[in-house]
Amino acid sequence: EFVMSDIKVETEKKEVPLQKSYFQKWAGQTKCTAETPKASYILISFIGGFLGILAVAYICVEVQLFALFAPLGASAVLVYGAPVAPFSQPRNLIGGHMLSAFVGVIVFNVLGFNYYSVALAVGLAIAVMLGTRTVHPPAGATALLGVVSSNGNFLWPIVPVAAGALVILLVGLVVNNLDKSRSYPVYWF
């Protein structure tokens, strides 16, 4: 059975000069050796992505509890498609989104909405996530939206951000553990 942790990257090192130039680094160090996952793995990932976003969209569109939050689509790819990746773990999913949301709201309240406040929010969110070991790549967009969409409201990190991330997490706990070859999460804290 294929498990994301089984992906091996061969690092056949080419003979390169002692000091690579800046542009030589762009060529990469190796080629992709990732295997295509088995059909059962792809199916479980599809089911998770479908059900997770279905639940979020239902809550947003029908119940109108909160607005549809686009970065959750990217979170779904990680949680259901790569459940063993560090970026996919609950600590990173919830912590990354919430911290980035607060960064975005704070930046908006201090600087308002402009091109440098958006850039500052994303840069600060990256630094905060790295410093707290909660890196979750979709949360970069959360910081951006904190400046663009939150109107400076300090409840915005809770609803829609944390609420949506919790829905993704709950569906991930159910779906990612249906298949005996998958186990989610790898860790909580």
mmCIF file of C-alpha atoms in Angstrom:
data_model
loop_
_atom_site.group_PDB
_atom_site.id
_atom_site.type_symbol
_atom_site.label_atom_id
_atom_site.label_comp_id
_atom_site.label_asym_id
_atom_site.label_seq_id
_atom_site.Cartn_x
_atom_site.Cartn_y
_atom_site.Cartn_z
ATOM 1 C CA GLU A 1 0.000 0.000 0.000
ATOM 2 C CA PHE A 2 1.179 3.522 -0.778
ATOM 3 C CA VAL A 3 1.646 5.897 2.121
ATOM 4 C CA MET A 4 2.855 9.459 1.649
ATOM 5 C CA SER A 5 5.730 8.784 4.057
ATOM 6 C CA ASP A 6 6.934 6.156 1.569
ATOM 7 C CA ILE A 7 7.886 8.803 -0.968
ATOM 8 C CA LYS A 8 11.590 8.699 -1.445
ATOM 9 C CA VAL A 9 13.570 11.367 -3.175
ATOM 10 C CA GLU A 10 16.704 10.110 -4.792
ATOM 11 C CA THR A 11 19.439 12.603 -4.513
ATOM 12 C CA GLU A 12 21.765 11.563 -7.277
ATOM 13 C CA LYS A 13 24.173 14.411 -7.016
ATOM 14 C CA LYS A 14 25.537 15.620 -10.285
ATOM 15 C CA GLU A 15 29.119 16.659 -10.553
ATOM 16 C CA VAL A 16 28.885 20.367 -9.998
ATOM 17 C CA PRO A 17 31.442 23.047 -9.510
ATOM 18 C CA LEU A 18 32.434 23.638 -5.902
ATOM 19 C CA GLN A 19 30.397 26.817 -5.902
ATOM 20 C CA LYS A 20 27.122 26.816 -7.791
ATOM 21 C CA SER A 21 26.102 30.067 -9.359
ATOM 22 C CA TYR A 22 22.788 31.571 -8.401
ATOM 23 C CA PHE A 23 21.135 30.485 -11.648
ATOM 24 C CA GLN A 24 22.656 26.988 -11.560
ATOM 25 C CA LYS A 25 20.663 26.411 -8.371
ATOM 26 C CA TRP A 26 17.468 26.963 -10.380
ATOM 27 C CA ALA A 27 18.119 23.711 -12.264
ATOM 28 C CA GLY A 28 17.297 21.692 -9.140
ATOM 29 C CA GLN A 29 19.221 18.909 -7.492
ATOM 30 C CA THR A 30 17.358 15.829 -8.669
ATOM 31 C CA LYS A 31 14.305 14.638 -10.577
ATOM 32 C CA CYS A 32 10.908 13.742 -9.159
ATOM 33 C CA THR A 33 10.783 10.100 -8.140
ATOM 34 C CA ALA A 34 7.385 10.152 -6.437
ATOM 35 C CA GLU A 35 5.232 7.203 -7.399
ATOM 36 C CA THR A 36 1.574 7.546 -8.311
ATOM 37 C CA PRO A 37 -0.523 6.547 -5.289
ATOM 38 C CA LYS A 38 -2.750 3.477 -5.444
ATOM 39 C CA ALA A 39 -6.352 3.940 -6.497
ATOM 40 C CA SER A 40 -7.603 3.330 -2.933
ATOM 41 C CA TYR A 41 -5.403 6.140 -1.622
ATOM 42 C CA ILE A 42 -6.637 8.505 -4.332
ATOM 43 C CA LEU A 43 -10.254 7.510 -3.608
ATOM 44 C CA ILE A 44 -9.958 8.188 0.142
ATOM 45 C CA SER A 45 -8.298 11.549 -0.612
ATOM 46 C CA PHE A 46 -11.119 12.425 -3.017
ATOM 47 C CA ILE A 47 -13.776 11.449 -0.470
ATOM 48 C CA GLY A 48 -12.071 13.542 2.213
ATOM 49 C CA GLY A 49 -11.731 16.575 -0.046
ATOM 50 C CA PHE A 50 -15.303 16.279 -1.243
ATOM 51 C CA LEU A 51 -16.850 15.772 2.204
ATOM 52 C CA GLY A 52 -14.668 18.375 3.927
ATOM 53 C CA ILE A 53 -15.444 21.130 1.464
ATOM 54 C CA LEU A 54 -19.076 19.971 1.186
ATOM 55 C CA ALA A 55 -19.446 20.430 4.948
ATOM 56 C CA VAL A 56 -17.767 23.845 4.911
ATOM 57 C CA ALA A 57 -19.779 24.994 1.874
ATOM 58 C CA TYR A 58 -23.054 23.783 3.410
ATOM 59 C CA ILE A 59 -22.354 25.691 6.623
ATOM 60 C CA CYS A 60 -21.473 28.784 4.584
ATOM 61 C CA VAL A 61 -24.164 28.716 1.904
ATOM 62 C CA GLU A 62 -27.168 27.064 3.552
ATOM 63 C CA VAL A 63 -26.710 27.746 7.269
ATOM 64 C CA GLN A 64 -24.916 31.056 6.578
ATOM 65 C CA LEU A 65 -22.874 30.683 9.759
ATOM 66 C CA PHE A 66 -19.830 32.231 8.097
ATOM 67 C CA ALA A 67 -18.518 33.269 4.698
ATOM 68 C CA LEU A 68 -16.854 30.732 2.433
ATOM 69 C CA PHE A 69 -13.141 30.892 3.160
ATOM 70 C CA ALA A 70 -10.981 30.038 0.119
ATOM 71 C CA PRO A 71 -7.742 28.927 1.867
ATOM 72 C CA LEU A 72 -9.648 25.935 3.258
ATOM 73 C CA GLY A 73 -9.565 24.426 -0.236
ATOM 74 C CA ALA A 74 -5.776 24.361 -0.056
ATOM 75 C CA SER A 75 -5.921 23.001 3.502
ATOM 76 C CA ALA A 76 -8.147 20.188 2.215
ATOM 77 C CA VAL A 77 -5.470 19.194 -0.310
ATOM 78 C CA LEU A 78 -2.939 18.847 2.502
ATOM 79 C CA VAL A 79 -5.126 17.179 5.135
ATOM 80 C CA TYR A 80 -6.752 14.654 2.783
ATOM 81 C CA GLY A 81 -4.057 14.287 0.122
ATOM 82 C CA ALA A 82 -0.944 14.308 2.315
ATOM 83 C CA PRO A 83 -2.166 13.421 5.817
ATOM 84 C CA VAL A 84 1.277 12.467 7.147
ATOM 85 C CA ALA A 85 2.977 15.695 6.075
ATOM 86 C CA PRO A 86 3.965 18.014 8.927
ATOM 87 C CA PHE A 87 2.005 20.882 7.293
ATOM 88 C CA SER A 88 -1.158 18.727 7.523
ATOM 89 C CA GLN A 89 -1.133 18.040 11.247
ATOM 90 C CA PRO A 90 -3.798 19.591 13.528
ATOM 91 C CA ARG A 91 -1.271 21.863 15.251
ATOM 92 C CA ASN A 92 -0.285 23.325 11.886
ATOM 93 C CA LEU A 93 -3.787 23.424 10.402
ATOM 94 C CA ILE A 94 -5.448 25.206 13.329
ATOM 95 C CA GLY A 95 -2.446 27.095 14.688
ATOM 96 C CA GLY A 96 -1.204 28.272 11.299
ATOM 97 C CA HIS A 97 -4.602 29.573 10.224
ATOM 98 C CA MET A 98 -5.438 31.252 13.537
ATOM 99 C CA LEU A 99 -2.065 32.915 14.065
ATOM 100 C CA SER A 100 -1.991 34.139 10.471
ATOM 101 C CA ALA A 101 -5.545 35.448 10.783
ATOM 102 C CA PHE A 102 -4.649 37.446 13.887
ATOM 103 C CA VAL A 103 -1.535 38.789 12.156
ATOM 104 C CA GLY A 104 -3.668 39.937 9.215
ATOM 105 C CA VAL A 105 -6.257 41.590 11.463
ATOM 106 C CA ILE A 106 -3.593 43.372 13.526
ATOM 107 C CA VAL A 107 -1.780 44.616 10.429
ATOM 108 C CA PHE A 108 -5.076 45.895 9.008
ATOM 109 C CA ASN A 109 -5.862 47.723 12.253
ATOM 110 C CA VAL A 110 -2.414 49.351 12.339
ATOM 111 C CA LEU A 111 -1.808 50.111 8.642
ATOM 112 C CA GLY A 112 -5.169 49.762 6.915
ATOM 113 C CA PHE A 113 -5.533 48.197 3.485
ATOM 114 C CA ASN A 114 -2.755 48.875 0.986
ATOM 115 C CA TYR A 115 -0.168 46.950 -0.988
ATOM 116 C CA TYR A 116 2.521 47.017 1.718
ATOM 117 C CA SER A 117 0.144 45.990 4.526
ATOM 118 C CA VAL A 118 -0.829 42.887 2.538
ATOM 119 C CA ALA A 119 2.838 42.029 1.958
ATOM 120 C CA LEU A 120 3.753 42.725 5.579
ATOM 121 C CA ALA A 121 0.940 40.489 6.855
ATOM 122 C CA VAL A 122 2.077 37.534 4.758
ATOM 123 C CA GLY A 123 5.740 38.033 5.680
ATOM 124 C CA LEU A 124 4.936 38.341 9.379
ATOM 125 C CA ALA A 125 2.644 35.301 9.246
ATOM 126 C CA ILE A 126 5.461 33.219 7.771
ATOM 127 C CA ALA A 127 7.806 34.373 10.550
ATOM 128 C CA VAL A 128 5.213 33.704 13.272
ATOM 129 C CA MET A 129 4.382 30.231 11.910
ATOM 130 C CA LEU A 130 8.070 29.339 11.669
ATOM 131 C CA GLY A 131 8.708 30.609 15.198
ATOM 132 C CA THR A 132 5.791 28.622 16.618
ATOM 133 C CA ARG A 133 6.318 25.476 14.503
ATOM 134 C CA THR A 134 2.831 25.833 13.008
ATOM 135 C CA VAL A 135 3.677 26.304 9.318
ATOM 136 C CA HIS A 136 0.627 25.609 7.176
ATOM 137 C CA PRO A 137 1.133 27.015 3.635
ATOM 138 C CA PRO A 138 -2.551 27.870 3.007
ATOM 139 C CA ALA A 139 -2.370 30.142 6.058
ATOM 140 C CA GLY A 140 -0.276 32.593 4.053
ATOM 141 C CA ALA A 141 -3.475 33.375 2.180
ATOM 142 C CA THR A 142 -5.254 33.655 5.519
ATOM 143 C CA ALA A 143 -2.931 36.498 6.555
ATOM 144 C CA LEU A 144 -3.521 38.189 3.200
ATOM 145 C CA LEU A 145 -7.292 37.893 3.636
ATOM 146 C CA GLY A 146 -6.986 39.198 7.180
ATOM 147 C CA VAL A 147 -5.947 42.501 5.644
ATOM 148 C CA VAL A 148 -8.273 42.352 2.630
ATOM 149 C CA SER A 149 -11.472 40.851 4.089
ATOM 150 C CA SER A 150 -11.601 40.987 7.894
ATOM 151 C CA ASN A 151 -12.462 44.692 8.262
ATOM 152 C CA GLY A 152 -10.180 44.584 11.299
ATOM 153 C CA ASN A 153 -12.652 42.435 13.243
ATOM 154 C CA PHE A 154 -10.878 40.404 15.951
ATOM 155 C CA LEU A 155 -13.635 37.759 15.797
ATOM 156 C CA TRP A 156 -12.709 36.988 12.161
ATOM 157 C CA PRO A 157 -9.894 34.590 13.213
ATOM 158 C CA ILE A 158 -12.498 32.575 15.133
ATOM 159 C CA VAL A 159 -15.315 32.657 12.565
ATOM 160 C CA PRO A 160 -14.746 31.873 9.706
ATOM 161 C CA VAL A 161 -11.079 30.896 10.089
ATOM 162 C CA ALA A 162 -10.925 28.559 13.098
ATOM 163 C CA ALA A 163 -14.475 27.273 12.550
ATOM 164 C CA GLY A 164 -13.692 26.283 8.971
ATOM 165 C CA ALA A 165 -10.350 24.735 9.899
ATOM 166 C CA LEU A 166 -12.072 22.690 12.620
ATOM 167 C CA VAL A 167 -14.542 21.297 10.068
ATOM 168 C CA ILE A 168 -11.622 20.282 7.813
ATOM 169 C CA LEU A 169 -9.920 18.668 10.835
ATOM 170 C CA LEU A 170 -13.012 16.731 11.970
ATOM 171 C CA VAL A 171 -13.631 15.331 8.492
ATOM 172 C CA GLY A 172 -9.906 14.506 8.293
ATOM 173 C CA LEU A 173 -10.086 12.518 11.529
ATOM 174 C CA VAL A 174 -13.001 10.463 10.221
ATOM 175 C CA VAL A 175 -11.997 9.929 6.590
ATOM 176 C CA ASN A 176 -8.235 9.566 6.952
ATOM 177 C CA ASN A 177 -8.678 6.709 9.398
ATOM 178 C CA LEU A 178 -11.146 4.684 7.283
ATOM 179 C CA ASP A 179 -8.351 2.951 5.371
ATOM 180 C CA LYS A 180 -6.123 0.655 7.452
ATOM 181 C CA SER A 181 -3.020 1.969 5.676
ATOM 182 C CA ARG A 182 -3.718 5.569 6.744
ATOM 183 C CA SER A 183 -3.504 7.118 10.181
ATOM 184 C CA TYR A 184 -4.272 10.717 11.030
ATOM 185 C CA PRO A 185 -2.949 12.650 12.805
ATOM 186 C CA VAL A 186 0.696 11.799 13.148
ATOM 187 C CA TYR A 187 0.794 14.144 16.162
ATOM 188 C CA TRP A 188 -1.365 16.768 17.840
ATOM 189 C CA PHE A 189 1.206 19.046 19.485
#
